[in-house]
Short mmCIF file of C-alpha atoms and ligand atoms in Angstrom, two decimals:
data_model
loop_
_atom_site.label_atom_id
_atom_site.label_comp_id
_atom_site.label_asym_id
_atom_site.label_seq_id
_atom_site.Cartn_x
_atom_site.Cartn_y
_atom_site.Cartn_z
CA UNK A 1 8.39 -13.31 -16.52
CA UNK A 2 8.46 -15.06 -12.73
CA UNK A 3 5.36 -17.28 -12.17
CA UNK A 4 4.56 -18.96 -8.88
CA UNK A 5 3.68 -22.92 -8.83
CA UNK A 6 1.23 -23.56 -5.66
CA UNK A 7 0.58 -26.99 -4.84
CA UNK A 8 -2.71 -27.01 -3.22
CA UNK A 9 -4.22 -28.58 0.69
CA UNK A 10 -0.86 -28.25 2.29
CA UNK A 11 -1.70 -27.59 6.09
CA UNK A 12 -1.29 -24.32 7.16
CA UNK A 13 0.95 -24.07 10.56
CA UNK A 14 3.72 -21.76 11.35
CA UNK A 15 5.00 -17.90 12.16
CA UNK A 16 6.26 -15.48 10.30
CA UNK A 17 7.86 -11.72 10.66
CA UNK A 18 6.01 -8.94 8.70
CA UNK A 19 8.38 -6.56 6.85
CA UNK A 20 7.93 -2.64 6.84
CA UNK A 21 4.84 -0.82 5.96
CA UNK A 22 5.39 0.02 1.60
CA UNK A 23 2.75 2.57 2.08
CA UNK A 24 4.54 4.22 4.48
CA UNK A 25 8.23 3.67 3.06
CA UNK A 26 7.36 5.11 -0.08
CA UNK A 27 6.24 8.90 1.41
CA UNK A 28 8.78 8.62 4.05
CA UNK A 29 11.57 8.53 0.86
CA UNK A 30 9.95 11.41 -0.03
CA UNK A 31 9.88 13.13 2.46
CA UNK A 32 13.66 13.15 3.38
CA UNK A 33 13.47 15.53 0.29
CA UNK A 34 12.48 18.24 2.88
CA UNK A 35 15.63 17.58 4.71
CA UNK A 36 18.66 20.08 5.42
CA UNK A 37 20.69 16.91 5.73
CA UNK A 38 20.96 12.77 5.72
CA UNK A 39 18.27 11.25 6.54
CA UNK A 40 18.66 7.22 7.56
CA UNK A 41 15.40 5.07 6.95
CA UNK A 42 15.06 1.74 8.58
CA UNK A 43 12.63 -1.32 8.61
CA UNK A 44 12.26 -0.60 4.90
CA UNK A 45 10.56 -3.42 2.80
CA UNK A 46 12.97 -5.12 -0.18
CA UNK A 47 10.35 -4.19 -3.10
CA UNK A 48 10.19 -3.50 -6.84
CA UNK A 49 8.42 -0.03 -5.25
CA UNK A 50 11.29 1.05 -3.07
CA UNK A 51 13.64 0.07 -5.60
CA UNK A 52 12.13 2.42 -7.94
CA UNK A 53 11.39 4.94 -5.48
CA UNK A 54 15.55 5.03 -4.65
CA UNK A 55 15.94 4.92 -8.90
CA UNK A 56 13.97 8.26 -8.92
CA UNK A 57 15.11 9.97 -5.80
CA UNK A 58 19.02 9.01 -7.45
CA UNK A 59 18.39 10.52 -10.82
CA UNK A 60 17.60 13.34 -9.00
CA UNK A 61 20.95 13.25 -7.53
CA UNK A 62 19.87 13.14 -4.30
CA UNK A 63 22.99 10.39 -2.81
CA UNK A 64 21.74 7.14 -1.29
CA UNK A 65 23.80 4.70 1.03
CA UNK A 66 22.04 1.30 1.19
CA UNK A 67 23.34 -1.35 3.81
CA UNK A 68 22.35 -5.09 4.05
CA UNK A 69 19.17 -4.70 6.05
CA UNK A 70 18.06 -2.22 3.03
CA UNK A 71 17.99 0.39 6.09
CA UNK A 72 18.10 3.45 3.96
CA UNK A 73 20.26 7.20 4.08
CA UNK A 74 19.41 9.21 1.90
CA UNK A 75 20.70 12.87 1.94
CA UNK A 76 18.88 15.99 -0.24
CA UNK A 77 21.63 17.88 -0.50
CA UNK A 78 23.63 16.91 -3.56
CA UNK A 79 19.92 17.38 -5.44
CA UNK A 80 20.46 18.61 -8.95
CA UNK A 81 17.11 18.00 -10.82
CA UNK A 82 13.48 18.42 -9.92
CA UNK A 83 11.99 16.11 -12.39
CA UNK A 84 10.26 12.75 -11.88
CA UNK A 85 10.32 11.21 -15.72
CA UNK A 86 7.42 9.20 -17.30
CA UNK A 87 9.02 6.10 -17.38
CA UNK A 88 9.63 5.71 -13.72
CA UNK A 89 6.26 7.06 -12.83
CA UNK A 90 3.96 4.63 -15.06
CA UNK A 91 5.63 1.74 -13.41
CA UNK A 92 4.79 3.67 -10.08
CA UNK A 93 1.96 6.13 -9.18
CA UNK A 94 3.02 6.91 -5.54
CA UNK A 95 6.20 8.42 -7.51
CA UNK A 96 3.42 11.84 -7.59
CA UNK A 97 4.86 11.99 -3.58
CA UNK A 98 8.38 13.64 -4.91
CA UNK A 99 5.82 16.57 -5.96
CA UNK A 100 4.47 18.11 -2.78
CA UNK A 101 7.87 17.93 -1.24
CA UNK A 102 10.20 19.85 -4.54
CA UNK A 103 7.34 22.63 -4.41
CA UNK A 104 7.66 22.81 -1.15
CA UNK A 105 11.87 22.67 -0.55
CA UNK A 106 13.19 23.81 -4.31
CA UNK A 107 10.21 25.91 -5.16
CA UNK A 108 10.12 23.85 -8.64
CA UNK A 109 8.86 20.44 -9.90
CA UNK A 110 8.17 18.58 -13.02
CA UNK A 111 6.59 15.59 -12.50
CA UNK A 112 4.77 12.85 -14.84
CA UNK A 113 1.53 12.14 -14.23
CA UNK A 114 1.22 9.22 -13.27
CA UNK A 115 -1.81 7.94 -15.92
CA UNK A 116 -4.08 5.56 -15.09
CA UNK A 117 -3.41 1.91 -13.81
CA UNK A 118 -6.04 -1.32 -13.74
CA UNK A 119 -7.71 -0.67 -10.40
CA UNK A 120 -9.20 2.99 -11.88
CA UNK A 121 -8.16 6.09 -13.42
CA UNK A 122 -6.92 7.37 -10.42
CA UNK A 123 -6.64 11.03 -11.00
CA UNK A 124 -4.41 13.56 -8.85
CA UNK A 125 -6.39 16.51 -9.26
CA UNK A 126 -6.57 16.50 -5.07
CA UNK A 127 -2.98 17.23 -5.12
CA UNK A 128 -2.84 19.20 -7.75
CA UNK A 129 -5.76 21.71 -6.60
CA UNK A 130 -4.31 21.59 -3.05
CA UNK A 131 -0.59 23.36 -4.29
CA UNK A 132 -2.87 25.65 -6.04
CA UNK A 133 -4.39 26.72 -2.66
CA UNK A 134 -1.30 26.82 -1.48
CA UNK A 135 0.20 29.33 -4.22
CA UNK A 136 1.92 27.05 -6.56
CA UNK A 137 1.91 28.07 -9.85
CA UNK A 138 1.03 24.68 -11.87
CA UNK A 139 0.47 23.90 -15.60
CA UNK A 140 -0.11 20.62 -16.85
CA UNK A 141 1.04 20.26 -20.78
CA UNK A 142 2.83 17.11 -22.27
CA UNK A 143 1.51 14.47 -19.84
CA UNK A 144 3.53 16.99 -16.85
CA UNK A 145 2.70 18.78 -14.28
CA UNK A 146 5.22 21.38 -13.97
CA UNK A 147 4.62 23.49 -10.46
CA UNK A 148 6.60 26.24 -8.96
CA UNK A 149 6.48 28.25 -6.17
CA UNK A 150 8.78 31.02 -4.45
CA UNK A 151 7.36 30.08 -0.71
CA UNK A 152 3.86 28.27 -0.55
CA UNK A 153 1.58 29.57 1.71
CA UNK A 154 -0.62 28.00 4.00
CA UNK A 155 -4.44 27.09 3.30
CA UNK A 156 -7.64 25.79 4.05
CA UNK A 157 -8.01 22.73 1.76
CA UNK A 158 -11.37 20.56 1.58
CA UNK A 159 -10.58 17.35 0.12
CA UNK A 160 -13.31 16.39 -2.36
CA UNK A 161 -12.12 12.82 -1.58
CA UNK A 162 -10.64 11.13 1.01
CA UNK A 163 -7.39 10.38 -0.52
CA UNK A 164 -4.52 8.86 1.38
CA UNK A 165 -1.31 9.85 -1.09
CA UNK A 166 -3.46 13.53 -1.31
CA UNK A 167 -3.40 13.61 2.48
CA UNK A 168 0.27 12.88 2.18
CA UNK A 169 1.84 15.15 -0.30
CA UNK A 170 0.16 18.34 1.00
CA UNK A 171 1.03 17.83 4.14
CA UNK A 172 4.67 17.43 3.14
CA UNK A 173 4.36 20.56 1.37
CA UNK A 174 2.62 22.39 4.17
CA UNK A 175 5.11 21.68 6.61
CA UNK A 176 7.54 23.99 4.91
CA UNK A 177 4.89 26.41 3.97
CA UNK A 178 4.40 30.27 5.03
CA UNK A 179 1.20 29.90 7.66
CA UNK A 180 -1.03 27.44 8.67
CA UNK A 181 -2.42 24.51 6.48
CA UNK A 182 -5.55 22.87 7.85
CA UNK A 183 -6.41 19.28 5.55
CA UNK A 184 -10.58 18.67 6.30
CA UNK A 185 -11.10 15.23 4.90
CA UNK A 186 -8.30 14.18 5.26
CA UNK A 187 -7.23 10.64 5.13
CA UNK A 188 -6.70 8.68 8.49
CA UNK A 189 -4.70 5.44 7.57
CA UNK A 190 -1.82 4.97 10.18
CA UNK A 191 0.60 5.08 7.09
CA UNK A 192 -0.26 8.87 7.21
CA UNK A 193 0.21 8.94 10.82
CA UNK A 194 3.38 7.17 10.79
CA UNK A 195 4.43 9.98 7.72
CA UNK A 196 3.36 12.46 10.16
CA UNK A 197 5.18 11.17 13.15
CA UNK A 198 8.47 10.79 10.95
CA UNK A 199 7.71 14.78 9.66
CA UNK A 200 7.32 16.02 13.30
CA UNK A 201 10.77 14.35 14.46
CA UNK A 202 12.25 16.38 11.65
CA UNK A 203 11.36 19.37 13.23
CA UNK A 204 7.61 19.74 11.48
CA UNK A 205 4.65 21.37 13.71
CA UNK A 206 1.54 19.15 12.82
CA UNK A 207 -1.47 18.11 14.87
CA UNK A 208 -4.75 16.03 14.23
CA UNK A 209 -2.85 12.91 12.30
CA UNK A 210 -5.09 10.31 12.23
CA UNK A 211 -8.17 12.00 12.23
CA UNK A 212 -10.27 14.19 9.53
CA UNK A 213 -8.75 17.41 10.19
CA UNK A 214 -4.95 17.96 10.04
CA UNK A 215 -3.42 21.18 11.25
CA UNK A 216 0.48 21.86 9.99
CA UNK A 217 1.99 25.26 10.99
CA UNK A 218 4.75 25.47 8.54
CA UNK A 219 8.16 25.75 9.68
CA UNK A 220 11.27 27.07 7.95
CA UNK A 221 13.76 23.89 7.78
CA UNK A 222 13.14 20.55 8.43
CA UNK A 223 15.99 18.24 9.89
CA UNK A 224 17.42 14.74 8.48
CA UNK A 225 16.71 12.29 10.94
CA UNK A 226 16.96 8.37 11.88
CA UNK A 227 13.16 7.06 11.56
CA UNK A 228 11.92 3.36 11.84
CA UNK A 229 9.21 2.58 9.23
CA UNK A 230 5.98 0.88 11.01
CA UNK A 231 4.67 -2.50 9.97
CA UNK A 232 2.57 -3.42 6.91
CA UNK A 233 -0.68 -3.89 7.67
CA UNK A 234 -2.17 -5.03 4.45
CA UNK A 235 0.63 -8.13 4.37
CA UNK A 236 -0.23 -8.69 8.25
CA UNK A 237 -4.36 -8.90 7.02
CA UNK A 238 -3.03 -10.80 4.00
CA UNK A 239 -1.03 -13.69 5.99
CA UNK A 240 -3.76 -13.64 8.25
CA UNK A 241 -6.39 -15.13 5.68
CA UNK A 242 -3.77 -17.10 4.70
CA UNK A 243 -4.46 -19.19 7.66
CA UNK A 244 -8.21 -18.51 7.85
CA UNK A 245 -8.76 -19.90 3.93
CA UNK A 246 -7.00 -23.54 4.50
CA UNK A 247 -8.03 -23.90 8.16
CA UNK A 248 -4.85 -23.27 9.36
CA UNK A 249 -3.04 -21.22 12.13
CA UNK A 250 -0.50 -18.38 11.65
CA UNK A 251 1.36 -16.63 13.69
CA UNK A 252 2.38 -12.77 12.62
CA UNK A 253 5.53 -10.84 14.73
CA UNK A 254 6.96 -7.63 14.73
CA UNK A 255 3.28 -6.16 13.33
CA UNK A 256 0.93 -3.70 14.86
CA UNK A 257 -2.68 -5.43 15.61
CA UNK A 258 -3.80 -2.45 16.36
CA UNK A 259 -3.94 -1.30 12.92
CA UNK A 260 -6.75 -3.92 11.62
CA UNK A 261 -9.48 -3.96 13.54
CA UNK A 262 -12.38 -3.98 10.84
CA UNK A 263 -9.95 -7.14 9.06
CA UNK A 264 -9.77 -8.88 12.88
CA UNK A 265 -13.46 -8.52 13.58
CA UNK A 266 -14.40 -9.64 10.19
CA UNK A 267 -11.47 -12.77 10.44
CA UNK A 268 -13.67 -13.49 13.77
CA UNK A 269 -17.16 -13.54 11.79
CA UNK A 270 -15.23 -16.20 9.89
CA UNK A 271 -14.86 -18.13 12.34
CA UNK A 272 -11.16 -17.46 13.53
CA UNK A 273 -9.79 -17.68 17.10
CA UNK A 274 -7.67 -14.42 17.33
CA UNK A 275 -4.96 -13.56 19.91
CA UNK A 276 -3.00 -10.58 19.86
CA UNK A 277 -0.20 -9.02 21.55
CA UNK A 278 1.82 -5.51 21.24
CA UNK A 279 3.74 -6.52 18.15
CA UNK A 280 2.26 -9.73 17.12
CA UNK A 281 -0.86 -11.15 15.59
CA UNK A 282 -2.41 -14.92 16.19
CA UNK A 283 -5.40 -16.87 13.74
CA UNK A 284 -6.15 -20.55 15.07
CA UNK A 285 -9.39 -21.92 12.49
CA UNK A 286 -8.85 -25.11 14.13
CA UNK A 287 -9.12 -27.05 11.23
CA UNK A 288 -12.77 -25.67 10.06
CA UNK A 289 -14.16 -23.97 7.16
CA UNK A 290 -14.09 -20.47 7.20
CA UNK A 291 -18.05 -18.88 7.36
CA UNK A 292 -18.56 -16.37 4.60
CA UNK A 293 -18.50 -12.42 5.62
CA UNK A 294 -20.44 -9.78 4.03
CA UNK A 295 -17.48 -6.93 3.56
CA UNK A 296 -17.56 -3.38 2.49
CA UNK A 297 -14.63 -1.63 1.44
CA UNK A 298 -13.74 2.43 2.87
CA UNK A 299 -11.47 4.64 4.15
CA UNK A 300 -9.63 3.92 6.84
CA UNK A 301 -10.77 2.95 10.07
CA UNK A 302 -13.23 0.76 7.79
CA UNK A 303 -11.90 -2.03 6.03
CA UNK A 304 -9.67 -1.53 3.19
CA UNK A 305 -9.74 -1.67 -0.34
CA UNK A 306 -6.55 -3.65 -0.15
CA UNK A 307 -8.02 -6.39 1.80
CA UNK A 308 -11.07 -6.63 0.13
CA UNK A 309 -9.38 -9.35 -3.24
CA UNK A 310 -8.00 -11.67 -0.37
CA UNK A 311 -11.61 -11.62 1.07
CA UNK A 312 -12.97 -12.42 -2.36
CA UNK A 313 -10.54 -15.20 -2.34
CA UNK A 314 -11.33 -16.58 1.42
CA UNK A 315 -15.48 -16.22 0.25
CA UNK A 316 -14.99 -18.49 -2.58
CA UNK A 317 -14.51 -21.72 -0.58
CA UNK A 318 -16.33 -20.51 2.89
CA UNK A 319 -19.47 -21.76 4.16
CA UNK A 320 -22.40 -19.71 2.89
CA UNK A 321 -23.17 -16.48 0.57
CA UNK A 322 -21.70 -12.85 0.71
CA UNK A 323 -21.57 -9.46 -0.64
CA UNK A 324 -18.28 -8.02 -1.14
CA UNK A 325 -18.72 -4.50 -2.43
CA UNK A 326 -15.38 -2.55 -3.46
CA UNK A 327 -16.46 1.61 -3.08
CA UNK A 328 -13.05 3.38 -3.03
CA UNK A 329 -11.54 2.19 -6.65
CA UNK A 330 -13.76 1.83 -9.87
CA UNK A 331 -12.17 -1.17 -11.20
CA UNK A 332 -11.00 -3.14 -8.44
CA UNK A 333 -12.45 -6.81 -9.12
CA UNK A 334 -10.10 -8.26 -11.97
CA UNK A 335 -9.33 -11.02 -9.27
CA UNK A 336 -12.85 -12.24 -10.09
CA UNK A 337 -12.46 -13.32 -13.36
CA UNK A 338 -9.63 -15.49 -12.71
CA UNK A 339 -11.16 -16.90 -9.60
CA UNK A 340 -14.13 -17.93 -11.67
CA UNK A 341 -11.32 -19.66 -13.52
CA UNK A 342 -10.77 -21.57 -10.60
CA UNK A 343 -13.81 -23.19 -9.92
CA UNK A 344 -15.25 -19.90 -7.55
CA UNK A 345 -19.27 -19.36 -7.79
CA UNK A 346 -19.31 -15.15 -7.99
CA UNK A 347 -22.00 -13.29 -10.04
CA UNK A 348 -20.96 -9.40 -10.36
CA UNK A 349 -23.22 -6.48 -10.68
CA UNK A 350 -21.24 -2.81 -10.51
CA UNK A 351 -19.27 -2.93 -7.79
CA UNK A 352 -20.53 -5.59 -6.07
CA UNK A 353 -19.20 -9.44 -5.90
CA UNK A 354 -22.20 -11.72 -5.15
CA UNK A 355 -20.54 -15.11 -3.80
CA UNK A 356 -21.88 -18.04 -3.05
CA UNK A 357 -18.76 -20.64 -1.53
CA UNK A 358 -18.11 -23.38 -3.22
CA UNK A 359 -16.40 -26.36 -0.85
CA UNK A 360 -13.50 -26.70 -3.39
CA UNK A 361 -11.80 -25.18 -6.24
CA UNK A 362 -9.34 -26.54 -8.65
CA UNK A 363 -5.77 -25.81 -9.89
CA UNK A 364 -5.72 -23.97 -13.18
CA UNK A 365 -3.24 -21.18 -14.76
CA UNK A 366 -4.10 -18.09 -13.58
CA UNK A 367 -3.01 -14.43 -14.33
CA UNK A 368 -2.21 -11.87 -11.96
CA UNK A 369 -3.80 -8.24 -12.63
CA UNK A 370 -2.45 -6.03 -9.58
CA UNK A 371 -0.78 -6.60 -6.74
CA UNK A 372 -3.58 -7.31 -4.22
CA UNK A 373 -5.47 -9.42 -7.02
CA UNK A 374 -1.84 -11.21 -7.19
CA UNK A 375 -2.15 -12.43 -3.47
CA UNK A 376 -5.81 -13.54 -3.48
CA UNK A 377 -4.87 -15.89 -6.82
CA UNK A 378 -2.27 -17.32 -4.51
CA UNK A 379 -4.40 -17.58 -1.64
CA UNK A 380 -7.08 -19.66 -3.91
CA UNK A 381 -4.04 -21.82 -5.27
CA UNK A 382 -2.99 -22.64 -1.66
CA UNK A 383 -6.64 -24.55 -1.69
CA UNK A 384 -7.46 -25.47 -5.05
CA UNK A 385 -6.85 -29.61 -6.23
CA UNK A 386 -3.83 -29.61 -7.76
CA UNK A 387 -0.92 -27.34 -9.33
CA UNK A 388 -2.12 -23.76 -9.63
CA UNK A 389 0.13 -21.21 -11.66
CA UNK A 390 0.09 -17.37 -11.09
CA UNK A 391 1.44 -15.81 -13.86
CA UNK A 392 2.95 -11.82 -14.21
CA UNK A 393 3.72 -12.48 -10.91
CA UNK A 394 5.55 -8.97 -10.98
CA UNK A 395 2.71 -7.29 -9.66
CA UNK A 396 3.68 -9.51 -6.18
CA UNK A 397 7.14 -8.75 -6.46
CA UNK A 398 5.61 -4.70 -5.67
CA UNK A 399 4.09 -5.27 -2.62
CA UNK A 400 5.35 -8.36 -0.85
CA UNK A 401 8.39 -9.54 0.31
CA UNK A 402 9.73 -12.39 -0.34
CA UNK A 403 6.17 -13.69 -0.66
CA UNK A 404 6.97 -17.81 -1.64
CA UNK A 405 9.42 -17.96 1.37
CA UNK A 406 7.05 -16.84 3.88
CA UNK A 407 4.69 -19.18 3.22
CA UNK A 408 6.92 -22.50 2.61
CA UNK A 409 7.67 -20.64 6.79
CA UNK A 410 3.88 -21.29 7.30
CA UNK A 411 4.26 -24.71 5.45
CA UNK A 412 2.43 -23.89 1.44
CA UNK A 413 4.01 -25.80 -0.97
CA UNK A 414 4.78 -22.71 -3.43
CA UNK A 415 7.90 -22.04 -5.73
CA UNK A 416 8.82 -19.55 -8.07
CA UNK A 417 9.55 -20.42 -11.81
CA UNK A 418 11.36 -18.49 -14.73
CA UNK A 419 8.61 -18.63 -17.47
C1 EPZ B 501 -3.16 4.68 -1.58
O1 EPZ B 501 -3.31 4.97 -2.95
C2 EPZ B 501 -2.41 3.37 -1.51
N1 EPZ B 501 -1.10 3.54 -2.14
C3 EPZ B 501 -3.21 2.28 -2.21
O2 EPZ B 501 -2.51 1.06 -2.05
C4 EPZ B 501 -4.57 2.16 -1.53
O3 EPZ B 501 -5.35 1.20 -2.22
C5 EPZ B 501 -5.27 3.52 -1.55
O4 EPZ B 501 -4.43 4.52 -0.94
C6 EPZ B 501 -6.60 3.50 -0.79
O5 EPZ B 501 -6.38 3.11 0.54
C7 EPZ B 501 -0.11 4.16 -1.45
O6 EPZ B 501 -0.28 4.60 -0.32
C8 EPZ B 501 1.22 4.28 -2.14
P1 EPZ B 501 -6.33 7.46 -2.83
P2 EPZ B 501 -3.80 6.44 -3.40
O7 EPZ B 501 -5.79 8.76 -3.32
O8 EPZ B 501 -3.35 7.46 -2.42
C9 EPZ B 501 -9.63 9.14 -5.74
C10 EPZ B 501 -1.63 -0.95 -2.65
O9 EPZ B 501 -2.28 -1.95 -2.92
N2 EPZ B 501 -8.73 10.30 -5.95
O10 EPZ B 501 -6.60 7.28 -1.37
O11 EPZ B 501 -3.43 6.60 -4.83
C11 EPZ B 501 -9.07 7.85 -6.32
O12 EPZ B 501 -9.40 7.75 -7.69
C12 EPZ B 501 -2.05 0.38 -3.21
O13 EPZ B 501 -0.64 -0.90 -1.86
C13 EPZ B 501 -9.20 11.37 -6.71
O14 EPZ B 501 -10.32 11.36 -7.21
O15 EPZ B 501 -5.37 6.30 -3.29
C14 EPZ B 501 -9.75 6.79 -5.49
O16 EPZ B 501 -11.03 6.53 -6.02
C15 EPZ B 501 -3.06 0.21 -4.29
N3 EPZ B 501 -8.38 12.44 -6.90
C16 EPZ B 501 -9.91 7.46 -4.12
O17 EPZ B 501 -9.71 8.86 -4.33
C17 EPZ B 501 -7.12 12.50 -6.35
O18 EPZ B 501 -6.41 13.52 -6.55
C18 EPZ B 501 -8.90 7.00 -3.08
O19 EPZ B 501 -7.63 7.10 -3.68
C19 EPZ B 501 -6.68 11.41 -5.58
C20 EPZ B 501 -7.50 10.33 -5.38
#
């Protein structure tokens, strides 16, 4: 297994352009699923996720054309199977968003479930329940949920919880539904929006995206369609405290600002100079310490739960004490272990991170956990004394492109290693 070698106190100066949103990549695949024809894909991040995502979407038959910018075609219509096999779905959980969309289209699914993961059992009863609403027929024997349906019909669903890949997959299935499907709680992050936005170009009738209360009025067919994947916010935040933890100054392109404010505003509590633009992000620390940030982790527009281990990272050596506490996932502080391994002062209790910032850590061998945990080990080792070594580095290899390049572009001294 790949480990990463950082070399720590390197200053931080430089720009860099932010790939394509995963989180919105991965339902987008799915989605051309609802297609009567080729769908073409573009701005699509080079990850493990979309590489499996493509793996599943093939066995189904459905045939995919990839060209050298990974823009992606992808067309439904030589589909032969409706199954989404356990060992493709335990090595990704978003593979439960081929489900809403083979109710929906084939009237038939069979998909794993996806079983639980480090961050928290992470159940998919929301989606389940919702296709029940909708008419689907669903049992759930052998680790499977097999689900069928002759035409789904449209509903009222109440989601429990604000889930985002919930939001997602009923919608998709709604769109091609008999009737009207209203989502209440539904889940606001702009990678539903952009799902949304790709849905309605295909011909889809939805309103409310991006608030609590989505409104699809299904339609009968659904075209294939060229669509441009937005930015990733969570590698934007990510590069961002990349800067703000060694004092540095980054430069982001080709993101969307817009789509952080509760990171920016916190980044500016820190002690960051921030300048933004349409498509492009600045951080200037000028050289200080970063001032520690209480932070507390919810649904989207509040800050996210996938910013909230590089936080825990850019607390550890800030000025001062904070409260980090994590309130979407159950399990989501494995990070904190191996930053105490590091030399970072953080006393737990539940689901709160009590941290008190130390002025330096030190190298040490470190192992990654999950792929936000990943980046905030990195982000330590691009400020501890010394050599630090990120091991199972695969979990980085999910969620960020290309991550060691990018920042030798903002000047880290990282490298990858075959263990
Ligand atoms: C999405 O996961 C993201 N993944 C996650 O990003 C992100 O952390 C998460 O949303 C929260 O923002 C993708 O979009 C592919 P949820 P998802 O359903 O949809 C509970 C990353 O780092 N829940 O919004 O799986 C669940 O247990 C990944 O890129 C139910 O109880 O998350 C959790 O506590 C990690 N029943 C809460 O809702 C359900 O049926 C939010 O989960 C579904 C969810």
């Amino acid at each position: 297994m790949d480990k990463l070698i950082i070399t720590g106190g390197a200053p931080i100066n430089g720009e860099i352009r932010i790939s394509g949103a995963k989180n919105a990549a991965l339902p987008i695949l799915a989605a051309t699923l609802l297609a009567e024809g080729p769908m073409k894909v573009s701005n699509v991040p080079h990850l493990q996720d979309i590489t499996t995502t493509m793996e599943l979407l093939g066995e189904m038959g459905v045939h995919l054309v990839v060209d050298e910018k990974l823009n992606i075609e992808s067309d439904p219509r030589s589909i032969k199977s409706f199954y989404a096999p356990y060992n493709l779905v335990k090595t990704m959980r978003a593979s439960i968003l081929v489900l809403g969309p083979l109710v929906a289209k084939y009237g038939r699914a069979e998909v794993s479930l996806p079983g639980g993961c480090a961050i928290g059992s992470r159940p998919v009863n929301l989606h389940v329940d919702g296709l029940k609403q909708m008419g689907a027929e669903i049992d759930i024997e052998n680790g499977y949920i097999k689900a069928k349906a002759k035409r789904l019909k449209g509903a009222k669903l109440i989601m429990d919880v604000v889930s985002v890949t919930g939001t997602e997959n009923l919608m998709m299935a709604a769109a091609l539904a008999k009737g009207t499907t209203l989502i209440e709680n539904a889940a606001r992050e702009p990678e539903v929006v952009d799902l949304a936005k790709c849905l309605i170009k295909m011909g889809a009738k939805i309103h409310g995206a991006g608030t609590s209360t989505i409104a699809i009025e299904g339609v009968d067919q659904l075209k294939g369609i060229e669509y441009e994947v937005l930015p990733d916010r969570i590698e934007t935040g990510t590069y961002l405290v990349a800067g703000a933890i060694s004092g540095g100054r980054v430069k982001l392109k080709d993101t969307r600002p817009d789509m952080l404010d509760a990171v920016i505003v916190k980044l500016q509590e820190a002690g960051a100079i921030i300048e933004t633009g349409d498509d492009w992000v600045s951080l200037d620390m000028q050289g200080n310490r970063p001032r520690a940030v209480d932070i507390h982790t919810a649904p989207y527009p509040a800050f996210p739960t996938d910013m909230q281990a590089q936080f825990c990272a850019l607390n550890a050596i800030a000025e001062g004490s904070s409260v980090i506490r994590e309130t979407v996932f159950e399990n989501r502080f494995m990070h904190i272990n191996e930053l105490q391994r590091l030399g970072a002062n953080v006393r737990m209790e539940g689901n709160n991170a009590f941290i008190r910032g130390v002025s330096k850590l030190k190298a040490a061998p470190v192992m990654a956990t999950d792929l936000r945990a990943s980046a905030s080990l990195v982000l330590a080792g691009m400020v501890a004394h010394g050599d630090t070594e990120v091991q199972r580095i695969y979990h980085i290899d999910r969620g960020y492109e290309r991550i060691e390049e990018k920042l030798q572009q903002l000047g880290a001294i990282i490298r990858r290693v075959a263990d």
